[in-house]
């Protein structure tokens, strides 16, 4: 019921019962009484979960109620304990013994021996009863000694009679004196002689444990780089050191080839002709002309700087570690990185869109790469994202480039043929070619290739013994020969980089033995030429397998291809060098001639592979160098 009861006049001794009686199963009903009386006496009988409100307009209302509270709280058995055993009930059982009582049995005892009786037996002696004494004459060698009269016996020694002789001593026998208290500055180091010490502090009483609350949480490691304007001081060498005067506040002229100081620094042994060779410390980068000489230092200090950004908006992508790799057999950089899981939205491409392009910056060199593959790894308390991909020239290969048919309806050179490949209906794709081979002519209708753009470019370069090397960040394809110089002439080659053993943190050496070919036949097909390439100074008796390529149309192409075959022969060894990315060297790419000074032995070789591993604060590059014995 949800009805308000209103009374116009007070009831005469009536009782109002709202709800059921206590103990009935009928649910309680709420009642409400309201009234304004001068002296209202209110008593009500309330049941659980019930509220009463009285509202009435009465002249004088007296209400007497009683209240009873029953919680109706059920107190069931909270828990019971069950046991696999119950209380045992006493059980009386008779004990039965299978042995009956024994009866006494008299038994006669018998023995195998009986009592012995004394028996007199006659004793017979074989000796006579009386033994007769018989005198025996004894003969001796000495007669009886006669006693001599006592006389004075003179002997040098007499019997040692224990006689005490009076002895005279310079000291009289000590007489025991009564004990006298001796006063010494130091007493005997006995425990009972020590005096008591008085301490200003009493014995500490253990205090009840206290809880220490610290408002500082676990700190994170913070890396800071420090740079100083001064280097280690050195003792001035003997000689004159003129001071350049400064006039009118002008600074002396700056010579970029002698920094940080103009002192003579000899990094090599003295020449036999006693000439001084001066090297400029501001060397060009490897491959840009000149020779980069890494000096021998006690400490090589490198300030590494590695970042990862998204192109073209430049949004910074958080990164844990990243690595880049390139070798002579690859036409693009390989890329791998480990990112936090929160960066997934920054590298995940949209539906149907090309992969996100990133820019990896490593110590001054930018690498533009594509994030082609994503994988997530999650462990307890941490989650990471693995990103792998290739350089930006991967857009010229599958799956981003279509499969096309390439041909040359008109005569072209090899360089022009490569430019024609990088077009679509005569429109350039925007990629340039840095040609590093000897060009040759290709007649019409010779070139026929099916595949992607990069496959066609690699086929043209491989016809003359070359390979395609990408640029780190520009849309440029660099075509280089596998052996710009024959290995037997490397001793006359000026290296691009001179590296001491002190600059390498790790070195590995692996020997290889390849067939020592000294002649090879290189041939074209329909409009090609047949070339016989022989190593100068040899008999040409060890012939390598014949090479056939449609683009071998001139002697220049045959000579370059034959050099690539004959150069990769004989005894070789691969040197692995792990060194930091120094400011003098930068990133050393494949195709760089390097002279590795191992003590008194100078090894010259050609860099074939480069791998960069960046995980701040350390950045390392590992070079694979091909050397010939």
Coordinates of N, CA and C in Angstrom, one line a residue, residues 418-498:
X418 N 70.4 2.5 -68.7 CA 70.0 2.5 -67.3 C 69.1 3.7 -67.0
X419 N 69.3 4.8 -67.6 CA 68.4 5.9 -67.5 C 67.1 5.6 -68.1
X420 N 67.0 4.9 -69.2 CA 65.7 4.6 -69.8 C 64.9 3.6 -68.9
X421 N 65.6 2.8 -68.2 CA 64.9 1.9 -67.3 C 64.2 2.6 -66.2
X422 N 64.8 3.7 -65.7 CA 64.2 4.4 -64.6 C 63.2 5.5 -65.1
X423 N 62.3 5.0 -66.0 CA 61.3 5.9 -66.5 C 60.0 5.1 -66.6
X424 N 58.9 5.8 -66.7 CA 57.6 5.3 -67.0 C 57.0 6.0 -68.2
X425 N 56.9 5.3 -69.3 CA 56.4 6.0 -70.6 C 57.2 7.2 -70.9
X426 N 58.5 7.1 -70.7 CA 59.4 8.2 -71.0 C 59.5 9.3 -70.0
X427 N 58.8 9.1 -68.9 CA 58.8 10.1 -67.8 C 59.7 9.6 -66.7
X428 N 60.8 10.4 -66.3 CA 61.7 9.9 -65.2 C 61.0 9.6 -63.9
X429 N 61.4 8.7 -63.2 CA 60.9 8.4 -61.9 C 61.4 9.3 -60.8
X430 N 62.5 10.1 -61.1 CA 63.1 10.9 -60.1 C 64.3 10.4 -59.5
X431 N 64.8 9.3 -60.0 CA 66.1 8.7 -59.5 C 67.2 9.0 -60.4
X432 N 68.3 9.4 -59.9 CA 69.5 9.6 -60.7 C 70.5 8.5 -60.5
X433 N 71.4 8.4 -61.5 CA 72.4 7.3 -61.5 C 73.8 7.9 -61.4
X434 N 74.6 7.5 -60.4 CA 76.0 7.9 -60.3 C 76.8 6.8 -60.9
X435 N 77.2 7.0 -62.2 CA 77.9 5.9 -63.0 C 79.3 5.9 -62.6
X436 N 79.8 4.7 -62.3 CA 81.2 4.5 -61.9 C 81.9 3.4 -62.7
X437 N 81.3 3.0 -63.9 CA 82.0 2.0 -64.8 C 82.4 2.7 -66.1
X438 N 83.2 1.9 -66.8 CA 83.6 2.3 -68.2 C 82.4 2.0 -69.1
X439 N 81.9 3.1 -69.7 CA 80.7 2.9 -70.5 C 81.0 2.2 -71.8
X440 N 80.0 1.6 -72.4 CA 80.1 0.9 -73.7 C 78.8 0.9 -74.4
X441 N 78.8 0.6 -75.7 CA 77.7 0.7 -76.6 C 76.9 -0.6 -76.6
X442 N 75.6 -0.5 -76.7 CA 74.7 -1.6 -76.7 C 73.8 -1.5 -78.0
X443 N 74.0 -2.4 -79.0 CA 73.2 -2.3 -80.2 C 71.7 -2.4 -79.9
X444 N 70.9 -2.0 -80.9 CA 69.4 -2.1 -80.8 C 69.0 -3.6 -80.7
X445 N 68.0 -3.8 -79.8 CA 67.4 -5.1 -79.7 C 68.2 -6.1 -78.9
X446 N 69.3 -5.7 -78.2 CA 70.1 -6.6 -77.4 C 69.5 -6.8 -76.0
X447 N 69.1 -5.7 -75.4 CA 68.7 -5.8 -74.0 C 67.2 -6.2 -74.0
X448 N 67.0 -7.2 -73.2 CA 65.6 -7.7 -72.9 C 65.6 -8.3 -71.5
X449 N 64.8 -7.6 -70.7 CA 64.8 -7.9 -69.2 C 63.4 -7.8 -68.7
X450 N 62.9 -8.8 -68.0 CA 61.6 -8.8 -67.3 C 61.8 -8.7 -65.8
X451 N 61.2 -7.8 -65.2 CA 61.3 -7.7 -63.7 C 61.0 -6.3 -63.3
X452 N 61.4 -5.9 -62.1 CA 61.2 -4.6 -61.5 C 62.3 -3.6 -62.0
X453 N 62.1 -2.4 -61.6 CA 63.1 -1.4 -62.0 C 64.5 -1.7 -61.5
X454 N 64.6 -2.0 -60.2 CA 65.9 -2.3 -59.6 C 66.5 -3.5 -60.1
X455 N 65.7 -4.5 -60.5 CA 66.3 -5.8 -61.1 C 66.9 -5.5 -62.4
X456 N 66.3 -4.6 -63.2 CA 66.8 -4.3 -64.5 C 68.1 -3.5 -64.4
X457 N 68.2 -2.5 -63.4 CA 69.4 -1.8 -63.2 C 70.5 -2.7 -62.7
X458 N 70.2 -3.6 -61.8 CA 71.3 -4.5 -61.3 C 71.8 -5.4 -62.4
X459 N 70.9 -5.8 -63.4 CA 71.4 -6.7 -64.5 C 72.3 -5.9 -65.4
X460 N 72.1 -4.6 -65.6 CA 73.0 -3.9 -66.5 C 74.4 -3.7 -65.8
X461 N 74.4 -3.4 -64.5 CA 75.6 -3.2 -63.8 C 76.4 -4.5 -63.7
X462 N 75.7 -5.7 -63.5 CA 76.4 -7.0 -63.3 C 77.0 -7.4 -64.6
X463 N 76.5 -6.9 -65.8 CA 77.1 -7.4 -67.1 C 78.6 -7.0 -67.2
X464 N 79.0 -5.9 -66.6 CA 80.3 -5.4 -66.6 C 81.1 -5.6 -65.3
X465 N 80.5 -6.5 -64.4 CA 81.2 -6.8 -63.1 C 81.0 -5.8 -62.1
X466 N 79.9 -5.0 -62.2 CA 79.6 -4.0 -61.2 C 78.4 -4.4 -60.3
X467 N 78.1 -3.5 -59.4 CA 77.0 -3.7 -58.5 C 76.4 -2.3 -58.2
X468 N 75.2 -2.3 -57.6 CA 74.4 -1.1 -57.3 C 74.5 -0.9 -55.8
X469 N 74.9 0.3 -55.4 CA 75.0 0.7 -54.0 C 74.1 1.9 -53.8
X470 N 73.2 1.9 -52.8 CA 72.3 3.0 -52.6 C 73.0 4.2 -51.9
X471 N 72.4 5.4 -52.0 CA 72.8 6.5 -51.3 C 72.0 6.5 -50.0
X472 N 72.6 7.0 -48.8 CA 71.9 6.9 -47.6 C 70.5 7.6 -47.5
X473 N 70.4 8.8 -48.1 CA 69.2 9.5 -48.0 C 68.7 10.1 -49.3
X474 N 69.5 10.2 -50.4 CA 69.1 10.8 -51.6 C 68.6 9.8 -52.6
X475 N 67.9 10.2 -53.6 CA 67.3 9.3 -54.6 C 68.4 9.2 -55.7
X476 N 69.5 8.5 -55.3 CA 70.6 8.3 -56.2 C 71.0 6.8 -56.1
X477 N 71.3 6.2 -57.3 CA 71.8 4.8 -57.3 C 73.2 4.9 -57.8
X478 N 74.2 4.4 -57.0 CA 75.6 4.5 -57.3 C 76.0 3.2 -57.9
X479 N 76.5 3.2 -59.1 CA 77.0 2.0 -59.8 C 78.5 1.9 -59.7
X480 N 79.0 0.9 -59.0 CA 80.5 0.7 -58.8 C 80.9 -0.6 -59.3
X481 N 82.2 -0.7 -59.6 CA 82.8 -2.0 -60.0 C 83.3 -2.7 -58.8
X482 N 83.1 -4.1 -58.8 CA 83.5 -4.9 -57.7 C 85.0 -4.8 -57.3
X483 N 85.8 -4.6 -58.4 CA 87.2 -4.4 -58.2 C 87.7 -3.2 -59.0
X484 N 87.7 -2.0 -58.4 CA 88.2 -0.9 -59.2 C 89.7 -1.1 -59.6
X485 N 90.4 -1.8 -58.8 CA 91.8 -2.1 -59.2 C 92.0 -3.6 -58.9
X486 N 92.8 -4.2 -59.7 CA 93.1 -5.7 -59.5 C 93.8 -5.9 -58.2
X487 N 93.5 -7.0 -57.5 CA 94.1 -7.2 -56.2 C 95.6 -7.3 -56.2
X488 N 96.2 -7.8 -57.4 CA 97.7 -7.9 -57.4 C 98.3 -6.5 -57.6
X489 N 97.5 -5.5 -57.8 CA 98.0 -4.1 -57.9 C 97.6 -3.2 -56.7
X490 N 97.1 -3.9 -55.6 CA 96.6 -3.1 -54.5 C 97.8 -2.4 -53.7
X491 N 99.0 -2.9 -53.9 CA 100.1 -2.3 -53.2 C 100.4 -0.9 -53.7
X492 N 99.9 -0.6 -54.9 CA 100.2 0.7 -55.5 C 99.0 1.7 -55.3
X493 N 97.9 1.2 -54.7 CA 96.7 2.0 -54.5 C 96.8 2.9 -53.3
X494 N 96.3 4.1 -53.5 CA 96.3 5.0 -52.3 C 95.0 4.8 -51.6
X495 N 95.0 4.3 -50.3 CA 93.8 3.9 -49.6 C 93.0 5.2 -49.3
X496 N 91.7 4.9 -49.1 CA 90.8 6.0 -48.7 C 90.8 6.2 -47.2
X497 N 91.2 5.2 -46.4 CA 91.2 5.3 -45.0 C 92.4 4.5 -44.5
X498 N 93.2 5.1 -43.6 CA 94.3 4.5 -42.9 C 93.8 4.3 -41.4

